[in-house]
Structures are given as structure tokens and as C-alpha cells.
mmCIF file of C-alpha atoms in Angstrom:
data_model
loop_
_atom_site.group_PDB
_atom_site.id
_atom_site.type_symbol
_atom_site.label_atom_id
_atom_site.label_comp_id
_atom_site.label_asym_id
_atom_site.label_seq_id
_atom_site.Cartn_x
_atom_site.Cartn_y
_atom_site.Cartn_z
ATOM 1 C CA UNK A 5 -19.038 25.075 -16.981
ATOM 2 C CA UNK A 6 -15.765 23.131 -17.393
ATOM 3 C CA UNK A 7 -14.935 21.098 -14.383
ATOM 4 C CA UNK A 8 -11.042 21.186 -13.469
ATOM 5 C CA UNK A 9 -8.766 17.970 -12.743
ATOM 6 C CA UNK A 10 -9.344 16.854 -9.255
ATOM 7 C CA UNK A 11 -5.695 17.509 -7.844
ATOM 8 C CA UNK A 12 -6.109 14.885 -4.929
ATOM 9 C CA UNK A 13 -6.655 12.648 -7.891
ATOM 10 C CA UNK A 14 -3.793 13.225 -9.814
ATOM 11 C CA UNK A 15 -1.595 12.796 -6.380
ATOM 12 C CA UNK A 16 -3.057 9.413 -5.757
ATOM 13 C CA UNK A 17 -2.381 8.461 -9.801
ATOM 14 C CA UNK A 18 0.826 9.760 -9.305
ATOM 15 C CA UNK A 19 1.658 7.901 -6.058
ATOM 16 C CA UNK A 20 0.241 4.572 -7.594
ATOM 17 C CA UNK A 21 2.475 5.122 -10.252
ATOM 18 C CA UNK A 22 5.040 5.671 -8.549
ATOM 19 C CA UNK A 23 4.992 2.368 -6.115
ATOM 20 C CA UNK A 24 4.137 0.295 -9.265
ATOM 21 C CA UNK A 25 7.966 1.393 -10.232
ATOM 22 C CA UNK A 26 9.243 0.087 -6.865
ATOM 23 C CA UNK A 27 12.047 -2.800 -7.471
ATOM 24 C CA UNK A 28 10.074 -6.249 -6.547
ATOM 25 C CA UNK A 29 12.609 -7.025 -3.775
ATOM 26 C CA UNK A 30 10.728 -3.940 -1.467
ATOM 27 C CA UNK A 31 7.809 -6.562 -1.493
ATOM 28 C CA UNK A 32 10.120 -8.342 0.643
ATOM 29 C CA UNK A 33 9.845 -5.285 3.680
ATOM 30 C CA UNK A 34 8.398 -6.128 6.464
ATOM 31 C CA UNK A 35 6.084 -3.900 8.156
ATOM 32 C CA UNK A 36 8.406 -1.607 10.028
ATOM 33 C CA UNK A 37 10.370 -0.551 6.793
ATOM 34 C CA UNK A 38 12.930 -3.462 7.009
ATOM 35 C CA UNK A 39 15.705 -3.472 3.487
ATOM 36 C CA UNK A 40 15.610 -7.103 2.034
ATOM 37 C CA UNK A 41 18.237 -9.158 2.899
ATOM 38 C CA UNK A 42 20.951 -9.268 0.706
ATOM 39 C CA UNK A 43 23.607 -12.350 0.800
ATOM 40 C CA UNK A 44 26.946 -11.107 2.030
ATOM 41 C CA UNK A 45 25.693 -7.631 3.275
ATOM 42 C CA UNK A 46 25.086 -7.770 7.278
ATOM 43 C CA UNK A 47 22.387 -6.963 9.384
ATOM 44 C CA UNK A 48 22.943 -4.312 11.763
ATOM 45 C CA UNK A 49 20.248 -3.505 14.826
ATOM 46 C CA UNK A 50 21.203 -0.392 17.347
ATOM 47 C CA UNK A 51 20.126 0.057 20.929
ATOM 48 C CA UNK A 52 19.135 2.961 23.004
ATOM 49 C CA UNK A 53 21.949 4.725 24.970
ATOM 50 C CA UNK A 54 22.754 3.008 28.265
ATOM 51 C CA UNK A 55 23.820 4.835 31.037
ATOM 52 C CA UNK A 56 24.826 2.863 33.945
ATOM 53 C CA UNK A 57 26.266 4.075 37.718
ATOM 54 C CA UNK A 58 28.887 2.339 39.218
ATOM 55 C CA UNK A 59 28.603 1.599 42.935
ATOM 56 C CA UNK A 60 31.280 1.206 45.461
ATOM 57 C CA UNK A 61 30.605 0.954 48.852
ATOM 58 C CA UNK A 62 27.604 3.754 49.631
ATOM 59 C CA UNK A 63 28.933 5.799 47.048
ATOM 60 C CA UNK A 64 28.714 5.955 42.890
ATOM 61 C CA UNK A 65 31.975 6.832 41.701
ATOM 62 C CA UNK A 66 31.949 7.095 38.156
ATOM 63 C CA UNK A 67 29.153 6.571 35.554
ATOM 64 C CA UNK A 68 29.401 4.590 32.259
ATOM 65 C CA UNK A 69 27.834 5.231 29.231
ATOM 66 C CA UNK A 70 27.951 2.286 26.091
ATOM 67 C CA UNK A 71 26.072 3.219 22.783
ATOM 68 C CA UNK A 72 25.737 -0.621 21.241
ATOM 69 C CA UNK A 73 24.817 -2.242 18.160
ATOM 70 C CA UNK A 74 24.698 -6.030 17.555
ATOM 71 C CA UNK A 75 25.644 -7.359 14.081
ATOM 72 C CA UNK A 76 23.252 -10.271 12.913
ATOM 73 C CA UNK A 77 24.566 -13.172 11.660
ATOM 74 C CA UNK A 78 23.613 -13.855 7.820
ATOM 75 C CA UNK A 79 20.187 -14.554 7.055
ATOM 76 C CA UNK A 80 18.521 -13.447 10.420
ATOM 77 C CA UNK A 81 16.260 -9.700 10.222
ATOM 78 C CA UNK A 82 16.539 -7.071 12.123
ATOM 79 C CA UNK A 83 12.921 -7.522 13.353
ATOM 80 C CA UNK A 84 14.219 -10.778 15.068
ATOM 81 C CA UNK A 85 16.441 -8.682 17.550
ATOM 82 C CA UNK A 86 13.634 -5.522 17.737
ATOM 83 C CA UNK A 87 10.941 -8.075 18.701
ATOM 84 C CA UNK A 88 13.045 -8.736 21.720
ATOM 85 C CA UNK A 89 14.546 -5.278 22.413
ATOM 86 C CA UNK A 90 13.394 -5.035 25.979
ATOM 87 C CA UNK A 91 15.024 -8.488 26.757
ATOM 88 C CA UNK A 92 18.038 -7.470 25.160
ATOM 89 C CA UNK A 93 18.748 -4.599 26.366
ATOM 90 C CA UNK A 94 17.761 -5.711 30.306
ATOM 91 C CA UNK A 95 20.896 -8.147 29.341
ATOM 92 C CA UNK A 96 22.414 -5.886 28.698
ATOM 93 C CA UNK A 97 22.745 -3.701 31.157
ATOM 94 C CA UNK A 98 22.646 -6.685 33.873
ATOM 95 C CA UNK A 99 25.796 -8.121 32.120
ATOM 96 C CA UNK A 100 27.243 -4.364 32.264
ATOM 97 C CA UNK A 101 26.857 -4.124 36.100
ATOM 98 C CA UNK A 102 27.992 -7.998 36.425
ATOM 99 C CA UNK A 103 31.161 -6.614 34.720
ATOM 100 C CA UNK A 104 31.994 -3.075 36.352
ATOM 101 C CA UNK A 105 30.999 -4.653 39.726
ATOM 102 C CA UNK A 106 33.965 -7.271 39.165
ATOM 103 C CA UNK A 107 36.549 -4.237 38.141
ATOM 104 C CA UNK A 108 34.736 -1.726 40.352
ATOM 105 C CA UNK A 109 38.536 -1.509 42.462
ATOM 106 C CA UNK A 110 40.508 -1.262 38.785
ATOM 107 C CA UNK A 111 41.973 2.033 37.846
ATOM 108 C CA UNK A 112 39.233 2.287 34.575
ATOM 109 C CA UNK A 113 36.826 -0.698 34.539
ATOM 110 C CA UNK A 114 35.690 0.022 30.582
ATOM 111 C CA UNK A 115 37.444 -3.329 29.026
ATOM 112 C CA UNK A 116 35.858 -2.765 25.212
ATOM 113 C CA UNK A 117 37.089 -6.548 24.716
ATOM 114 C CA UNK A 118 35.656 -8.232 27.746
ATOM 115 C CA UNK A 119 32.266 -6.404 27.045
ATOM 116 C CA UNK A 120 32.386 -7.487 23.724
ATOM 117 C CA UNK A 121 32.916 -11.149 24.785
ATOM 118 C CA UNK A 122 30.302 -10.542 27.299
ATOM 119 C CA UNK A 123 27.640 -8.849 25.264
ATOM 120 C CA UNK A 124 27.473 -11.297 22.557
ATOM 121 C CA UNK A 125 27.144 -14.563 24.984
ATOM 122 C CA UNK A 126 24.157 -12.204 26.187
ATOM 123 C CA UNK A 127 22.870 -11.634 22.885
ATOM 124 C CA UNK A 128 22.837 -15.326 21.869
ATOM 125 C CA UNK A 129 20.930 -16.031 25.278
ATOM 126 C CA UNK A 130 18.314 -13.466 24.268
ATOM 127 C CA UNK A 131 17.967 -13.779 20.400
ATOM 128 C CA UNK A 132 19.297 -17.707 20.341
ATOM 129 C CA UNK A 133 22.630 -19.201 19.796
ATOM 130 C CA UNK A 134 23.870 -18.219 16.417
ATOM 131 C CA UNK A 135 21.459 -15.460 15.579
ATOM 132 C CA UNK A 136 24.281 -12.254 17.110
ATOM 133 C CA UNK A 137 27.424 -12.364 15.380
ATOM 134 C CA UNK A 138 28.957 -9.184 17.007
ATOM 135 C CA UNK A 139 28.507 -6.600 19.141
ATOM 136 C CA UNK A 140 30.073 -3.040 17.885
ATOM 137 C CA UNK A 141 30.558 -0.342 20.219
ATOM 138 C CA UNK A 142 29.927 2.792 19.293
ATOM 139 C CA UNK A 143 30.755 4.766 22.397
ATOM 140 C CA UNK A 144 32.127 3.429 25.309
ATOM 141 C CA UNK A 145 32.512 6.224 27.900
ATOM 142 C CA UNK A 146 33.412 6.476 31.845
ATOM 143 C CA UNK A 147 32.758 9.131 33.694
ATOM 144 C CA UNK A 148 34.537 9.636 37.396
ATOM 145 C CA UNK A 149 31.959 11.179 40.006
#
């Protein structure tokens, strides 16, 4: 009796093939799929979707909603800012109400500038001085009640 190719064995050949092909500078991933770092290209890391309430008096009069992503400064991973995405984002969202509770009486209290400004002194408490170069907003959106 002739015995036929085992095809799980020709997918693993194939797959081991296939990652000996791999450029050398995928070596350099890390384990949650990170690109290599390449000089001059930067780093971008993206946070959840905050959605914040703000308060005045008894009542919540309008609701904010900020889609943010911090831009690394050269040289620093993305893993740097995931391992402290909890931190980050409870920054965040504590500079967020710092700021709308200031311009809480303004006529719109989204200031994409001062939350900028804001954010990244934030960031650079979090991840350490020099490792945020930016924060890009995405979507900046209030809401009245």
C-alpha cells in the first residue's frame, strides 16, 4: 500500500519555510507583535475611548468624549507606554476632569490646545520625562445634556 504525504506535515514545512524568509529585523518584535524601531519613523500608542461627564452643581450638563494617542519620542517602544496603560489613562481622565471642572461655566469647555499641553505633562509623569513627545487627538467631542 502506498502511504500518502502527511498534509499537517507539509503545512508545518511550509510554515518553517516561510518564517526562515522573515527579514532579520522581525527578530527584533517583542512579544506582543511590536514593528522594530526604525530611526526617524515615530512611535505611535492609542488609548481606549474616554468618556467623561461634566458636573455642575447636582446636575451633568454635557458629556465629553476624547479618542487619544500619544506619540513616543524617538527610540522609546510602544510596550513602554502599554506596560503602563492603566496609569496612563487614570491620568488621563483625572487631568480631563481637572480641566472641564476649571471651564465647567465657559460656553464649550473642549480647549484641543490646553488638553494637549495638559495631556503630555501627564504623560511624562506616567511614562517619565522625555519618553511622550505628543499627544494627538483623534476625536474630541462635547455633548450638551
Amino acid at each position: 500500500m502506498q502511504r500518502l504525504p502527511n498534509p499537517d506535515r507539509w503545512r508545518r514545512r511550509a510554515l518553517l519555510a516561510a518564517l526562515a524568509t522573515l527579514p532579520a529585523a522581525a527578530a527584533d518584535r517583542d512579544k506582543e507583535g511590536e514593528e522594530p524601531l526604525v530611526p526617524g519613523v515615530p512611535v505611535y500608542f492609542d488609548l481606549p475611548a474616554i468618556i467623561l461627564p461634566v458636573v455642575e452643581g447636582n446636575a451633568v450638563t454635557r458629556q465629553i468624549g476624547a479618542m487619544l494617542t500619544v506619540e513616543l519620542a524617538e527610540g522609546h517602544r510602544k510596550s513602554e507606554a502599554a506596560a503602563k496603560r492603566r496609569e496612563l489613562t487614570d491620568a488621563f481622565i483625572t487631568e480631563l476632569y481637572r480641566i472641564y471642572g476649571w471651564r465647567s461655566s465657559a460656553d464649550r469647555v473642549v480647549d484641543e490646545m490646553l488638553v494637549k499641553q495638559r495631556l503630555l505633562v501627564a504623560a511624562n509623569r506616567v511614562l517619565g520625562t522625555g519618553v511622550a513627545h505628543a499627544i494627538l487627538i483623534r476625536q474630541l467631542v462635547e455633548q450638551q445634556r
